[in-house]
Coordinates of N, CA and C in Angstrom, one line a residue:
X1414 N 146.6 190.6 142.6 CA 147.5 189.5 142.4 C 146.6 188.3 141.8
X1415 N 147.1 187.7 140.9 CA 146.4 186.6 140.3 C 146.5 185.3 141.1
X1416 N 145.5 184.5 141.0 CA 145.5 183.2 141.7 C 146.1 182.1 140.8
X1417 N 146.5 181.0 141.4 CA 147.0 179.9 140.6 C 146.0 178.7 140.8
X1418 N 146.0 177.9 139.9 CA 145.0 176.7 139.9 C 145.8 175.5 139.6
X1419 N 145.8 174.5 140.6 CA 146.6 173.3 140.5 C 145.6 172.1 140.3
X1420 N 145.8 171.4 139.2 CA 145.0 170.2 139.0 C 143.7 170.3 138.3
X1421 N 143.3 171.5 137.9 CA 142.0 171.8 137.2 C 142.2 171.7 135.7
X1422 N 141.2 171.2 135.1 CA 141.1 171.2 133.6 C 140.9 172.6 133.1
X1423 N 141.3 172.9 131.8 CA 141.1 174.3 131.3 C 139.8 174.9 131.5
X1424 N 138.7 174.2 131.3 CA 137.4 174.8 131.5 C 137.1 175.0 133.0
X1425 N 137.7 174.2 133.8 CA 137.5 174.4 135.3 C 138.3 175.6 135.7
X1426 N 139.5 175.8 135.2 CA 140.3 177.0 135.5 C 139.5 178.3 135.1
X1427 N 138.9 178.2 133.9 CA 138.1 179.4 133.5 C 137.0 179.7 134.5
X1428 N 136.3 178.7 135.0 CA 135.3 178.9 136.0 C 135.9 179.4 137.3
X1429 N 137.0 178.8 137.7 CA 137.7 179.3 139.0 C 138.1 180.8 138.8
X1430 N 138.6 181.1 137.7 CA 139.0 182.5 137.5 C 137.9 183.5 137.5
X1431 N 136.7 183.1 136.9 CA 135.6 183.9 137.0 C 135.0 184.1 138.4
X1432 N 135.0 183.0 139.2 CA 134.6 183.0 140.6 C 135.5 183.8 141.4
X1433 N 136.8 183.7 141.1 CA 137.8 184.5 141.9 C 137.6 186.0 141.6
X1434 N 137.4 186.4 140.4 CA 137.1 187.8 140.1 C 135.9 188.3 140.8
X1435 N 134.8 187.5 140.8 CA 133.6 187.8 141.5 C 133.8 188.0 143.0
X1436 N 134.6 187.0 143.6 CA 134.9 187.1 145.0 C 135.7 188.4 145.2
X1437 N 136.7 188.7 144.4 CA 137.5 189.9 144.6 C 136.7 191.2 144.5
X1438 N 135.8 191.3 143.6 CA 134.9 192.5 143.5 C 134.0 192.6 144.7
X1439 N 133.4 191.4 145.1 CA 132.5 191.4 146.3 C 133.3 191.8 147.6
X1440 N 134.5 191.2 147.7 CA 135.3 191.5 148.9 C 135.6 193.0 149.0
X1441 N 135.9 193.6 147.9 CA 136.2 195.0 147.9 C 135.0 195.8 148.3
X1442 N 133.8 195.4 147.8 CA 132.6 196.1 148.2 C 132.3 195.9 149.7
X1443 N 132.5 194.7 150.2 CA 132.3 194.4 151.6 C 133.2 195.2 152.5
X1444 N 134.4 195.3 152.2 CA 135.4 196.0 152.9 C 135.1 197.5 152.9
X1445 N 134.7 198.1 151.8 CA 134.4 199.5 151.6 C 133.1 199.8 152.5
X1446 N 132.1 198.9 152.5 CA 130.9 199.1 153.2 C 131.2 199.2 154.7
X1447 N 132.1 198.3 155.2 CA 132.4 198.3 156.7 C 133.2 199.6 157.0
X1448 N 134.2 199.9 156.2 CA 135.0 201.1 156.4 C 134.1 202.4 156.3
X1449 N 133.1 202.4 155.5 CA 132.2 203.5 155.3 C 131.0 203.5 156.3
X1450 N 131.0 202.6 157.3 CA 130.0 202.5 158.3 C 128.6 202.1 157.8
X1451 N 128.6 201.4 156.6 CA 127.3 200.9 156.1 C 127.2 199.5 156.8
X1452 N 126.4 199.4 157.8 CA 126.3 198.2 158.6 C 125.1 197.3 158.3
X1453 N 124.4 197.5 157.2 CA 123.3 196.8 156.8 C 123.6 195.3 156.8
X1454 N 124.5 194.9 156.0 CA 124.9 193.5 155.8 C 125.6 192.9 157.1
X1455 N 126.3 193.8 157.8 CA 127.0 193.4 159.0 C 125.9 193.0 160.0
X1456 N 124.9 193.8 160.2 CA 123.8 193.5 161.1 C 123.0 192.2 160.8
X1457 N 122.9 192.0 159.5 CA 122.2 190.7 159.0 C 123.0 189.5 159.4
X1458 N 124.3 189.6 159.1 CA 125.2 188.4 159.2 C 125.9 188.2 160.5
X1459 N 126.2 189.3 161.2 CA 127.0 189.2 162.4 C 126.4 189.7 163.7
X1460 N 125.7 190.8 163.7 CA 125.3 191.4 165.0 C 124.1 192.3 164.7
X1461 N 122.9 191.8 165.0 CA 121.6 192.5 164.7 C 121.5 193.8 165.5
X1462 N 122.0 193.8 166.7 CA 121.8 195.0 167.6 C 123.2 195.2 168.3
X1463 N 123.8 196.3 167.9 CA 125.1 196.6 168.6 C 126.3 196.5 167.6
X1464 N 127.4 196.8 168.2 CA 128.7 196.7 167.4 C 129.8 196.1 168.2
X1465 N 129.5 195.3 169.1 CA 130.6 194.7 169.9 C 131.6 193.9 169.1
X1466 N 131.1 193.3 168.0 CA 132.0 192.4 167.2 C 132.5 193.1 165.9
X1467 N 132.2 194.4 165.8 CA 132.5 195.1 164.6 C 134.0 195.2 164.3
X1468 N 134.8 195.4 165.3 CA 136.3 195.5 165.1 C 136.8 194.1 164.6
X1469 N 136.4 193.1 165.3 CA 136.9 191.7 164.9 C 136.5 191.4 163.5
X1470 N 135.2 191.6 163.2 CA 134.7 191.3 161.8 C 135.4 192.2 160.8
X1471 N 135.5 193.4 161.1 CA 136.2 194.4 160.1 C 137.6 194.0 159.9
X1472 N 138.3 193.5 160.9 CA 139.7 193.1 160.8 C 139.8 191.9 159.9
X1473 N 138.9 190.9 160.1 CA 139.0 189.7 159.3 C 138.6 190.0 157.8
X1474 N 137.6 190.8 157.6 CA 137.2 191.2 156.3 C 138.3 191.9 155.6
X1475 N 139.0 192.8 156.3 CA 140.1 193.5 155.7 C 141.3 192.6 155.4
X1476 N 141.5 191.7 156.3 CA 142.6 190.7 156.0 C 142.3 189.8 154.8
X1477 N 141.1 189.4 154.7 CA 140.7 188.6 153.5 C 140.9 189.4 152.3
X1478 N 140.4 190.6 152.3 CA 140.6 191.5 151.1 C 142.0 191.7 150.7
X1479 N 142.9 191.9 151.7 CA 144.3 192.1 151.5 C 144.9 190.8 150.9
X1480 N 144.5 189.6 151.4 CA 145.0 188.4 150.9 C 144.6 188.2 149.5
X1481 N 143.4 188.5 149.1 CA 142.9 188.3 147.8 C 143.7 189.2 146.8
X1482 N 144.0 190.4 147.2 CA 144.7 191.4 146.3 C 146.2 191.5 146.4
X1483 N 146.8 190.9 147.5 CA 148.2 191.1 147.7 C 149.0 189.8 147.9
X1484 N 148.4 188.7 148.1 CA 149.1 187.5 148.4 C 148.9 186.4 147.3
X1485 N 149.9 185.6 147.0 CA 149.7 184.5 146.0 C 148.8 183.5 146.7
X1486 N 147.7 183.1 146.0 CA 146.8 182.1 146.4 C 146.8 181.0 145.4
X1487 N 146.9 179.7 145.9 CA 146.8 178.6 145.0 C 145.5 177.8 145.4
X1488 N 144.7 177.6 144.4 CA 143.5 176.7 144.6 C 143.9 175.4 144.0
X1489 N 143.8 174.3 144.8 CA 144.2 173.0 144.3 C 143.0 172.1 144.3
X1490 N 142.8 171.4 143.2 CA 141.7 170.5 143.0 C 141.9 169.3 143.9
X1491 N 141.0 169.0 144.9 CA 141.2 167.9 145.8 C 140.7 166.6 145.3
X1492 N 139.6 166.7 144.5 CA 139.0 165.5 143.9 C 139.6 165.2 142.5
X1493 N 140.8 164.7 142.5 CA 141.5 164.4 141.2 C 142.3 163.1 141.4
X1494 N 142.6 162.4 140.4 CA 143.3 161.1 140.5 C 144.7 161.4 141.2
X1495 N 145.0 160.5 142.0 CA 146.3 160.6 142.7 C 146.3 161.2 144.0
X1496 N 145.2 161.9 144.4 CA 145.0 162.5 145.7 C 144.1 161.6 146.5
X1497 N 144.7 161.1 147.6 CA 144.0 160.2 148.4 C 143.3 160.9 149.6
X1498 N 142.1 161.4 149.3 CA 141.4 162.2 150.3 C 139.9 161.9 150.2
X1499 N 139.2 161.8 151.4 CA 137.8 161.6 151.4 C 137.1 163.0 151.2
X1500 N 136.5 163.2 150.1 CA 135.9 164.5 149.8 C 134.3 164.5 150.0
X1501 N 133.8 163.4 150.6 CA 132.4 163.4 150.9 C 132.0 164.6 151.9
X1502 N 131.0 165.2 151.5 CA 130.4 166.4 152.3 C 131.4 167.5 152.5
X1503 N 132.3 167.7 151.5 CA 133.3 168.8 151.5 C 133.1 169.7 150.3
X1504 N 133.2 171.0 150.5 CA 133.2 171.9 149.4 C 134.7 172.4 149.2
X1505 N 135.4 172.6 150.2 CA 136.8 173.0 150.2 C 137.4 172.8 151.5
X1506 N 138.7 173.0 151.6 CA 139.5 172.8 152.8 C 140.8 173.6 152.9
X1507 N 141.1 174.1 154.0 CA 142.4 174.6 154.3 C 143.0 173.8 155.5
X1508 N 144.3 173.5 155.4 CA 144.9 172.7 156.4 C 145.0 173.4 157.8
X1509 N 144.6 172.7 158.8 CA 144.6 173.2 160.2 C 145.8 172.6 160.9
X1510 N 146.5 173.4 161.5 CA 147.7 173.0 162.3 C 147.4 173.0 163.8
X1511 N 147.6 171.9 164.5 CA 147.3 171.9 165.9 C 148.6 171.9 166.7
X1512 N 148.6 172.8 167.7 CA 149.7 172.9 168.6 C 149.2 172.9 170.0
X1513 N 149.4 171.8 170.7 CA 148.8 171.7 172.0 C 147.3 171.8 171.9
X1514 N 146.7 172.6 172.8 CA 145.3 172.8 172.8 C 144.8 173.8 171.7
X1515 N 145.7 174.4 171.0 CA 145.3 175.4 170.0 C 145.3 174.9 168.6
X1516 N 144.4 175.3 167.8 CA 144.4 175.0 166.4 C 144.2 176.2 165.6
X1517 N 145.0 176.4 164.5 CA 145.0 177.6 163.7 C 145.5 177.3 162.3
X1518 N 145.2 178.2 161.4 CA 145.7 178.1 160.0 C 146.9 179.0 159.9
X1519 N 148.1 178.5 159.9 CA 149.3 179.2 159.9 C 150.0 179.2 158.5
X1520 N 151.0 180.1 158.4 CA 151.9 180.0 157.2 C 151.6 181.1 156.2
X1521 N 152.6 181.4 155.4 CA 152.4 182.4 154.4 C 151.7 181.9 153.2
X1522 N 151.8 180.6 153.0 CA 151.2 179.9 151.9 C 149.7 180.0 151.9
X1523 N 149.1 180.3 150.8 CA 147.7 180.4 150.7 C 147.2 179.3 149.8
X1524 N 147.2 178.1 150.3 CA 146.7 176.9 149.5 C 145.4 176.5 150.0
X1525 N 144.4 176.5 149.1 CA 143.1 176.2 149.4 C 142.7 175.0 148.5
X1526 N 142.3 173.9 149.2 CA 141.9 172.7 148.5 C 140.4 172.8 148.1
X1527 N 140.0 172.6 146.9 CA 138.7 172.8 146.4 C 138.2 171.4 145.9
X1528 N 136.9 171.0 146.3 CA 136.3 169.8 145.8 C 135.4 170.3 144.6
X1529 N 135.9 170.0 143.5 CA 135.3 170.5 142.2 C 133.9 169.9 142.1
X1530 N 133.7 168.6 142.4 CA 132.4 167.9 142.1 C 131.3 168.6 142.9
X1531 N 131.6 169.2 144.0 CA 130.6 169.9 144.8 C 130.1 171.2 144.1
X1532 N 130.9 171.8 143.3 CA 130.6 173.0 142.6 C 130.1 172.9 141.2
X1533 N 130.1 171.7 140.6 CA 129.7 171.4 139.3 C 128.1 171.7 139.2
X1534 N 127.7 172.5 138.3 CA 126.3 172.8 138.1 C 125.8 174.0 139.0
X1535 N 126.7 174.4 139.9 CA 126.3 175.6 140.8 C 126.8 176.9 140.1
X1536 N 126.5 178.0 140.7 CA 126.8 179.3 140.1 C 128.2 179.6 140.5
X1537 N 128.8 180.6 139.7 CA 130.1 181.2 140.1 C 130.0 181.8 141.5
X1538 N 128.9 182.3 141.8 CA 128.7 183.0 143.1 C 128.9 182.0 144.2
X1539 N 128.4 180.8 144.1 CA 128.6 179.7 145.1 C 130.1 179.4 145.3
X1540 N 130.8 179.3 144.2 CA 132.2 179.0 144.2 C 133.0 180.2 144.9
X1541 N 132.6 181.4 144.5 CA 133.2 182.6 145.1 C 133.0 182.6 146.6
X1542 N 131.8 182.3 147.1 CA 131.5 182.3 148.5 C 132.3 181.2 149.2
X1543 N 132.5 180.0 148.5 CA 133.3 179.0 149.1 C 134.7 179.4 149.3
X1544 N 135.3 180.1 148.3 CA 136.7 180.6 148.4 C 136.8 181.6 149.5
X1545 N 135.8 182.5 149.7 CA 135.9 183.5 150.7 C 135.8 182.8 152.1
X1546 N 134.9 181.9 152.2 CA 134.7 181.1 153.5 C 136.1 180.5 153.9
X1547 N 136.8 179.9 152.9 CA 138.1 179.2 153.2 C 139.1 180.3 153.6
X1548 N 139.1 181.4 152.9 CA 140.1 182.5 153.2 C 139.8 183.0 154.6
X1549 N 138.5 183.0 155.1 CA 138.3 183.5 156.5 C 138.9 182.5 157.5
X1550 N 139.0 181.2 157.1 CA 139.7 180.3 158.0 C 141.2 180.6 158.0
X1551 N 141.7 180.8 156.8 CA 143.2 181.0 156.6 C 143.7 182.2 157.3
X1552 N 143.1 183.4 157.1 CA 143.6 184.6 157.6 C 142.9 185.1 158.9
X1553 N 141.7 184.6 159.1 CA 141.0 185.0 160.3 C 140.8 184.0 161.4
X1554 N 141.4 182.8 161.1 CA 141.2 181.7 162.1 C 139.8 181.4 162.5
X1555 N 138.9 181.6 161.5 CA 137.5 181.3 161.9 C 137.3 179.8 162.0
X1556 N 136.1 179.4 162.5 CA 135.8 178.0 162.7 C 134.5 177.6 162.0
X1557 N 134.2 176.4 162.0 CA 132.9 175.9 161.4 C 132.0 175.5 162.5
X1558 N 131.4 176.5 163.1 CA 130.4 176.3 164.2 C 129.1 175.7 163.6
X1559 N 128.7 176.2 162.4 CA 127.5 175.7 161.8 C 127.5 176.1 160.3
X1560 N 126.9 175.3 159.5 CA 126.8 175.6 158.0 C 125.4 176.0 157.6
X1561 N 124.4 175.7 158.5 CA 123.1 176.0 158.1 C 122.8 177.5 158.0
X1562 N 122.3 177.9 156.9 CA 122.1 179.3 156.7 C 121.3 180.0 157.7
X1563 N 120.1 179.5 158.1 CA 119.3 180.1 159.0 C 119.9 180.1 160.4
X1564 N 120.6 179.0 160.8 CA 121.2 179.0 162.1 C 122.3 180.0 162.1
X1565 N 123.1 180.2 161.1 CA 124.2 181.2 161.0 C 123.6 182.6 161.1
X1566 N 122.5 182.9 160.4 CA 121.9 184.2 160.5 C 121.3 184.4 161.9
X1567 N 120.8 183.4 162.5 CA 120.3 183.5 163.9 C 121.4 183.9 164.9
X1568 N 122.6 183.5 164.6 CA 123.7 183.9 165.5 C 123.8 185.4 165.6
X1569 N 123.4 186.1 164.6 CA 123.5 187.6 164.6 C 122.6 188.1 165.7
X1570 N 121.6 187.4 166.1 CA 120.6 187.9 167.1 C 120.9 187.3 168.5
X1571 N 121.3 186.0 168.4 CA 121.5 185.3 169.7 C 122.9 185.1 170.2
X1572 N 123.9 185.1 169.3 CA 125.3 184.8 169.6 C 126.2 185.5 168.7
X1573 N 126.3 186.9 168.8 CA 127.2 187.6 167.8 C 128.7 187.2 167.9
X1574 N 129.1 186.8 169.1 CA 130.5 186.4 169.2 C 130.8 185.1 168.4
X1575 N 129.8 184.2 168.4 CA 129.9 183.0 167.6 C 129.8 183.4 166.1
X1576 N 128.9 184.3 165.7 CA 128.8 184.7 164.3 C 130.1 185.3 163.8
X1577 N 130.8 186.0 164.7 CA 132.1 186.7 164.3 C 133.2 185.7 164.1
X1578 N 133.1 184.5 164.6 CA 134.1 183.5 164.4 C 133.7 182.3 163.5
X1579 N 132.5 182.4 163.0 CA 131.9 181.3 162.1 C 132.2 181.6 160.7
X1580 N 132.9 180.7 160.0 CA 133.3 181.0 158.6 C 132.1 181.1 157.7
X1581 N 131.1 180.4 157.9 CA 129.9 180.5 157.1 C 129.2 181.8 157.1
X1582 N 129.3 182.5 158.2 CA 128.8 183.9 158.3 C 129.5 184.8 157.4
X1583 N 130.8 184.6 157.2 CA 131.6 185.4 156.2 C 131.1 185.1 154.8
X1584 N 130.9 183.8 154.5 CA 130.3 183.4 153.3 C 129.0 184.2 153.0
X1585 N 128.1 184.2 154.0 CA 126.8 184.8 153.8 C 127.0 186.3 153.7
X1586 N 128.0 186.9 154.4 CA 128.3 188.3 154.3 C 128.7 188.7 152.9
X1587 N 129.6 187.9 152.3 CA 130.1 188.2 150.9 C 128.9 188.1 150.0
X1588 N 128.0 187.2 150.1 CA 126.9 187.1 149.2 C 126.1 188.4 149.1
X1589 N 126.1 189.1 150.2 CA 125.4 190.4 150.1 C 126.0 191.4 149.1
X1590 N 127.2 191.2 148.7 CA 127.9 192.1 147.8 C 128.2 191.5 146.5
X1591 N 127.7 190.3 146.2 CA 127.9 189.7 144.8 C 126.8 190.1 143.9

């Protein structure tokens, strides 16, 4: 299924489409690796020793891949005229709905807000990883425990349950397949 792009200039749309295709291909490879019991990237990003988080991670990776291939996704440019949002220190965003003590990303709509200025001059790979990170929030209810690459990779050794719920670990996982 093709993605839609709201508020992007034509050259930005071309970059978004290329990054989307890159993410789509990498997501398929990641899903296939997990289903085929190739746990090399899983061990690096989620759990260095053991498989206690494998089902949770596999479910989220599968749901992301299904969303990429079967659901309409709209990427909306957040840093554009007329949108009143503070985009400092943001790459992208999905709306979080709070209900009592719980917070989750609900709804059938797949709208991901992208801060274009963060991605200018970066590779398509970086944009693809950002998209995947945000989709992990949307379909897997992941959180942002940490963004630091080394800290995230250390979760695989010291806190696999945290790694399995940290969106940036999914970003790093996808990178292994790009």
